[in-house]
Amino acid sequence: MASRSRLRGRLVALIVIGWSAVASLAWAHGERTQEPFLRMRSILFYDCQWSTDRLKVNDELVLSGRFRVFDDWPIEVMGRPETVYINTGVPGPVFVRKESFLNGVNMANSTSLTIGGDYEFRVKLRARAPGTYHVHPLINVYYAGPIQGPGKWVTIEPGGGPFTNPEKTLMGQEVDLERFGLSTVVGWHLVWVAVALVWLVWWVRRPLFIPRYILVTRGAEDELVSATDRKLAAGLFVATLAIVVIGNYWAITKYPITVPLQSSRIRVKPLPRPAQGVEVDLVKATYEVPGRTVYLDLKVTNQSAKPVRLSELTTANVRFLNAAVAKDEPGYPRDLIAPSGLVVEPEAAIGPGETKLIHVSATDPIWETERLALLLYDPDSRFGGLLMFQDSEGTRYLSTVGGPILPTFNLKAL
Ligand code: CUA
């Protein structure tokens, strides 16, 4: 008996290990396969928030945050961000997007972004299908594809009733967009299916391939189409036109006022920036492969009126925090944060007007697990990231950093 239960225990362990291997494979659903340079040098998300990570069908989730359009945007590969669209990265229509804003501007349309600019987004979603999903903010960039923000697991539980999508029209009518006009859609499909079936059956009921092929090879293809066929074709043609015209008339009468889908491109100005910030020049960047550490030598000039310290390095949605300055953020996905991964030497603050060389190390296996270290195998091993400085009163200054990065294969190669 004892050996049998041990066997069962082993079997369970095996299944658990196997399942977690499968699950971890399934969880890496694409975001890590995107080229690291695309993720590090295009749109740098920060301050991302999910209003909740557990909600019921028909409840609302607000995705908000900011992003910086990286100064050294890879124009040679991606073109300029002339047409972008604020979107949501979720597996299928599990939410509906009720509204989205960029710097307070309604984002029903596409927009263009200014390279180097900061933008604030806000997307309101309504839960539609129960399940657990990785929810990302997402920016669709024409030519470049989707650039995803950080993903957080969000669980939608079944609600009291079925999903509804209530909306008030401009005429004041309350409609449920989930079902609005559904019978019309189904009805029109049936009408055209009927027309198609009549035409198909008319031809299919007669011998098809071989006899017709023989007629064609004999040069008697005229016999293929009879006078009745022509009459039916003409009749169907007239009927089709009549259905279209009558249908159009019916729609105009039933819905006299309609607004077409908006599909233009507008321009949104970046957020205003403080006149005096913190300037950063990259002196040297190395990636220590065995130690999974990025070392940065930076020349920092503090143009603000107060002493500042480096609190965070963020790139490709991964955050390295300087535990001495930044406080941990429990709401941020744990797999994307290294709460004490950033070490700054010397530790002392940079005084107002001072220019100082600092040495920064960002250590975490995240460089490998998020597949960012693959950057080193690119023909253009340039990285990018966002540095956050803070003064004693919590005022924050953002600076981008970027440039070529070299691998080292020896530990502590400073
Ligand atoms: Cu795809 Cu998270």
Coordinates of C-alpha atoms and ligand atoms in Angstrom, one line a residue, residues 27-32 89-91 133-136 148-153, ligand 1:
W27 CA 1.8 32.0 -20.8
A28 CA 4.6 33.4 -22.8
H29 CA 2.1 34.3 -25.4
G30 CA 4.0 36.4 -27.9
E31 CA 5.1 39.5 -26.1
R32 CA 8.6 38.2 -25.4
G89 CA -3.8 43.7 -25.8
V90 CA -6.2 40.9 -24.8
P91 CA -6.8 37.4 -26.3
Y133 CA -6.5 37.1 -19.2
H134 CA -3.3 39.0 -19.6
V135 CA -4.4 42.6 -20.1
H136 CA -2.0 45.0 -21.7
Q148 CA 2.5 46.2 -26.0
G149 CA 2.7 47.8 -22.6
P150 CA 3.0 45.7 -19.4
G151 CA 0.6 42.8 -19.0
K152 CA -1.3 42.0 -15.8
W153 CA -3.4 38.9 -15.1
Ligands
CUA1 CU1 0.3 38.6 -24.3 CU2 0.6 39.2 -22.0

